[in-house]
PDB file of C-alpha atoms in Angstrom:
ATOM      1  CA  UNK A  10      68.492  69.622 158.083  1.00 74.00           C
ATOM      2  CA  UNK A  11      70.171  67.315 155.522  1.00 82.00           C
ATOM      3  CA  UNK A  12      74.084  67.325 155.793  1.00 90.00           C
ATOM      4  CA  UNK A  13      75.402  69.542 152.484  1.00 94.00           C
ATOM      5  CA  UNK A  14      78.319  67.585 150.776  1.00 97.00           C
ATOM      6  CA  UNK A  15      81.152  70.119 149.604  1.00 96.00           C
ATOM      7  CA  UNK A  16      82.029  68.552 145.825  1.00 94.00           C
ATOM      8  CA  UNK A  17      85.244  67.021 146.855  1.00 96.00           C
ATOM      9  CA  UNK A  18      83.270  64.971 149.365  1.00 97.00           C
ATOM     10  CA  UNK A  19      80.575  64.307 146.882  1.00 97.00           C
ATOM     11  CA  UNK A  20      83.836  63.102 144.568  1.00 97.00           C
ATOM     12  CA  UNK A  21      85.260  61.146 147.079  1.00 97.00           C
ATOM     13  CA  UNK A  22      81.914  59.017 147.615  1.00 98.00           C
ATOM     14  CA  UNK A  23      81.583  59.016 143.508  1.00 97.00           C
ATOM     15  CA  UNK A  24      84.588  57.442 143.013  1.00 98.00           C
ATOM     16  CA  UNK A  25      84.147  54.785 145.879  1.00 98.00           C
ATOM     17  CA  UNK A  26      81.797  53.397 143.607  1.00 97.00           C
ATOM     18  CA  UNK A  27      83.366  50.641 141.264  1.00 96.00           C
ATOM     19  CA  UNK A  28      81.419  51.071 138.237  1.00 96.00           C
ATOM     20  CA  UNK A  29      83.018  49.815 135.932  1.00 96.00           C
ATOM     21  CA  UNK A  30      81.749  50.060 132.655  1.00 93.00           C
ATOM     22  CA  UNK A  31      81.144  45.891 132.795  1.00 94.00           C
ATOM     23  CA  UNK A  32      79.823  46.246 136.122  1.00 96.00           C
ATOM     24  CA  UNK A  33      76.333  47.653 137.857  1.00 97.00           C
ATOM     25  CA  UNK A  34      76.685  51.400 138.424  1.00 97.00           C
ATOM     26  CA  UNK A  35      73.079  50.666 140.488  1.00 98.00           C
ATOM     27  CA  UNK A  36      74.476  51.367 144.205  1.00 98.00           C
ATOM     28  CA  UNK A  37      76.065  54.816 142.283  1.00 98.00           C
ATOM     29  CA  UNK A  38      72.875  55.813 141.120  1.00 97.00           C
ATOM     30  CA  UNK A  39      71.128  55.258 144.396  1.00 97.00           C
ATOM     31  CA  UNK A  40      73.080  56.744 146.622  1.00 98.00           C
ATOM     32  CA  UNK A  41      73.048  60.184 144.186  1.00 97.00           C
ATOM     33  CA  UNK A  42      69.051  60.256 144.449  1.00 97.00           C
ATOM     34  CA  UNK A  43      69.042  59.475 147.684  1.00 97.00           C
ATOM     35  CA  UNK A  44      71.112  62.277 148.227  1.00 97.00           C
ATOM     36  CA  UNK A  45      69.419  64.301 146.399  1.00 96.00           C
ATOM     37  CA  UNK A  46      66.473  63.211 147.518  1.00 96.00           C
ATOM     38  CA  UNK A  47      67.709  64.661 150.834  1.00 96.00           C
ATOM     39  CA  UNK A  48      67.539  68.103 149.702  1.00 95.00           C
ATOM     40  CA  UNK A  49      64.120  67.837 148.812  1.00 94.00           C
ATOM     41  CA  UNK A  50      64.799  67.055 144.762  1.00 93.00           C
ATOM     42  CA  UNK A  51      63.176  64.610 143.151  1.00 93.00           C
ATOM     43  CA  UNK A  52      64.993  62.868 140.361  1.00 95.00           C
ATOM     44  CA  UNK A  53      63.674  59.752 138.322  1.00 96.00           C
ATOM     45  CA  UNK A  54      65.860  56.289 137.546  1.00 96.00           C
ATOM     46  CA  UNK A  55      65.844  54.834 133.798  1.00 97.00           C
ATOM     47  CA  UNK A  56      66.629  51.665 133.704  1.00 97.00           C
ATOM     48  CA  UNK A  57      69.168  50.392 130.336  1.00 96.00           C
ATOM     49  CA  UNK A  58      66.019  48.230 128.584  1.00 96.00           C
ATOM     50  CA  UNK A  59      68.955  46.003 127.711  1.00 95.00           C
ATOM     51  CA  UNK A  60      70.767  45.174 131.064  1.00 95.00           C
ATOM     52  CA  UNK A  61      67.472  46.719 133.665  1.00 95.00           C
ATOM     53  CA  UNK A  62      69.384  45.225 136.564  1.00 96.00           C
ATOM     54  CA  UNK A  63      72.345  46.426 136.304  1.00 96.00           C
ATOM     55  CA  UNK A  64      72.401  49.846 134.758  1.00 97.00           C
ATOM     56  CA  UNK A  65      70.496  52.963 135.141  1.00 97.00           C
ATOM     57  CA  UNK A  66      70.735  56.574 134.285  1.00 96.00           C
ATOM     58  CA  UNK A  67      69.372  59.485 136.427  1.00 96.00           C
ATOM     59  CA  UNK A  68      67.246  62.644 135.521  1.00 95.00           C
ATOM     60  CA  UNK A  69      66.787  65.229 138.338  1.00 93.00           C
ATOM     61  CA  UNK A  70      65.508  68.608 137.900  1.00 90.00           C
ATOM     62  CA  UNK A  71      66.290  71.960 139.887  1.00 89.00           C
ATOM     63  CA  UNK A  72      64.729  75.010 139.378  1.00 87.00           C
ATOM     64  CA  UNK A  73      61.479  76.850 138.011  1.00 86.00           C
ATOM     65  CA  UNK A  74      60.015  74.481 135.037  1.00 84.00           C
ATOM     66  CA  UNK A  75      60.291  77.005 132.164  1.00 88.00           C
ATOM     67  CA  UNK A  76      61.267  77.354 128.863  1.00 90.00           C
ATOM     68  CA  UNK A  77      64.912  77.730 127.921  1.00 86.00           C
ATOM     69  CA  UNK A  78      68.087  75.911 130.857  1.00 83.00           C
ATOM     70  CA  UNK A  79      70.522  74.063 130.965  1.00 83.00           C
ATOM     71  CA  UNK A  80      71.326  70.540 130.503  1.00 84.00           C
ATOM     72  CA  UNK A  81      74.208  69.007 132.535  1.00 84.00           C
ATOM     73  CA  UNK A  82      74.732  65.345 131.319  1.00 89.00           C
ATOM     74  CA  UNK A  83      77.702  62.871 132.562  1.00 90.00           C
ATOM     75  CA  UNK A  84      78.303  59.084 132.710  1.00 94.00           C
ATOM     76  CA  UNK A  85      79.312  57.284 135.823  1.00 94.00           C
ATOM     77  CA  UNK A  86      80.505  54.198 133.746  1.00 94.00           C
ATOM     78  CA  UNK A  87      84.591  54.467 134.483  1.00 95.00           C
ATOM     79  CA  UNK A  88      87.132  52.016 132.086  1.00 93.00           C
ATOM     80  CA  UNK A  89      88.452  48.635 134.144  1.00 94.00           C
ATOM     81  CA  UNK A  90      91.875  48.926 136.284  1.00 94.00           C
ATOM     82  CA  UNK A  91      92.900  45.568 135.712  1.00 93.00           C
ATOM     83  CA  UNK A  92      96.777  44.922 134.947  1.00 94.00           C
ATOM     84  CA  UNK A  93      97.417  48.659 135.793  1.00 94.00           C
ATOM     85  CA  UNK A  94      99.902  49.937 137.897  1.00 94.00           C
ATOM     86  CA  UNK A  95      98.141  52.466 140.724  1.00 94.00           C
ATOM     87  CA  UNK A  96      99.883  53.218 143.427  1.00 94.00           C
ATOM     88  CA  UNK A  97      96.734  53.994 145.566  1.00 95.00           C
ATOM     89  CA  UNK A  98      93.995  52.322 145.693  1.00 97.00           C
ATOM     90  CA  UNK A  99      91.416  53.385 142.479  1.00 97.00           C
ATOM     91  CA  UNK A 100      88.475  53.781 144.078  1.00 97.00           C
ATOM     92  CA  UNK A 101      89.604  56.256 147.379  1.00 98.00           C
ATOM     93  CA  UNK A 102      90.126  59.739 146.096  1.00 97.00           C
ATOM     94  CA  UNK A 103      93.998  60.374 147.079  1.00 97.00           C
ATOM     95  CA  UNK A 104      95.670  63.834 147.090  1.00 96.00           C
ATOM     96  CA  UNK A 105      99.377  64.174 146.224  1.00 96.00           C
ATOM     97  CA  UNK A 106     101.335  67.365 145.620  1.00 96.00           C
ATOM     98  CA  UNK A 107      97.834  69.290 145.054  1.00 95.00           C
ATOM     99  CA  UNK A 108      96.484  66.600 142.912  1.00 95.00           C
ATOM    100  CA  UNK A 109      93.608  64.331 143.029  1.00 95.00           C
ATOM    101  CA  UNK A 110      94.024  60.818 142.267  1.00 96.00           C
ATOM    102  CA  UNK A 111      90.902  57.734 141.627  1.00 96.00           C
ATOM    103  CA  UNK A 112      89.022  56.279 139.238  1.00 96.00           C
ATOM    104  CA  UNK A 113      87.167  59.131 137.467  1.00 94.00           C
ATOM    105  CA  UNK A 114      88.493  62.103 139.552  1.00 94.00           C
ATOM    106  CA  UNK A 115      89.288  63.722 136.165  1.00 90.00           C
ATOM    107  CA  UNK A 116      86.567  62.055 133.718  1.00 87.00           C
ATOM    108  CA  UNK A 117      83.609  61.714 134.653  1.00 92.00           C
ATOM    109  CA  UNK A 118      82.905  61.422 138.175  1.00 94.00           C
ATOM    110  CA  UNK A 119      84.441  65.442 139.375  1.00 92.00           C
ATOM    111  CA  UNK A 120      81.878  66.665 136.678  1.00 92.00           C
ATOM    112  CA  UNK A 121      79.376  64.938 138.321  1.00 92.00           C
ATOM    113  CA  UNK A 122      80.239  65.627 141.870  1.00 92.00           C
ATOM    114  CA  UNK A 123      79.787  69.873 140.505  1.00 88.00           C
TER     115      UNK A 123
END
């Protein structure tokens, strides 16, 4: 039986990933359809024509194929943390006072962990 990931560990592995929008977000996309993968959905990697090697987007598909759904669409690209000030490190998901703190644990990455 594959091991079910709650979404704050799913976030916690998301933002682990340093993808940087100048950077590869390959090892990001991987891991997510392996993981899915693991649960027995298929999902299908689109390589950017411009930059093949070093960015890719992911399409997976759950459910009956019908007519009618929904779409849930997100970007794992996150904006550089050069010259700024964290006081944790930006890619481990930190909680303080009830709050989660790392790169993308409010845009994009926690939408993409649900």
């Amino acid at each position: 039986m594959p091991t079910r990931l709650s979404p704050r560990e799913i976030l916690e592995q998301l933002v682990s990933f340093p993808t940087v929008s100048r950077d590869s977000n390959l090892p990001l996309i991987d891991w997510v359809s392996d993981y899915l993968a693991s649960h027995g959905i298929d999902s299908q990697r689109h390589a950017k024509p411009a930059e093949p090697d070093l960015k890719a987007a992911l399409f997976a598909h759950v459910g009956p194929e019908v007519d009618g759904g929904v779409i849930l669409s997100g970007h794992t690209d996150v904006v550089p943390v050069d010259g700024q000030a964290w006081s944790s490190d930006p890619w481990v998901l930190t909680e303080r006072d009830g709050k989660l703190y790392g790169r993308g644990s409010t845009d994009m990455k926690v939408f993409d962990a649900l």
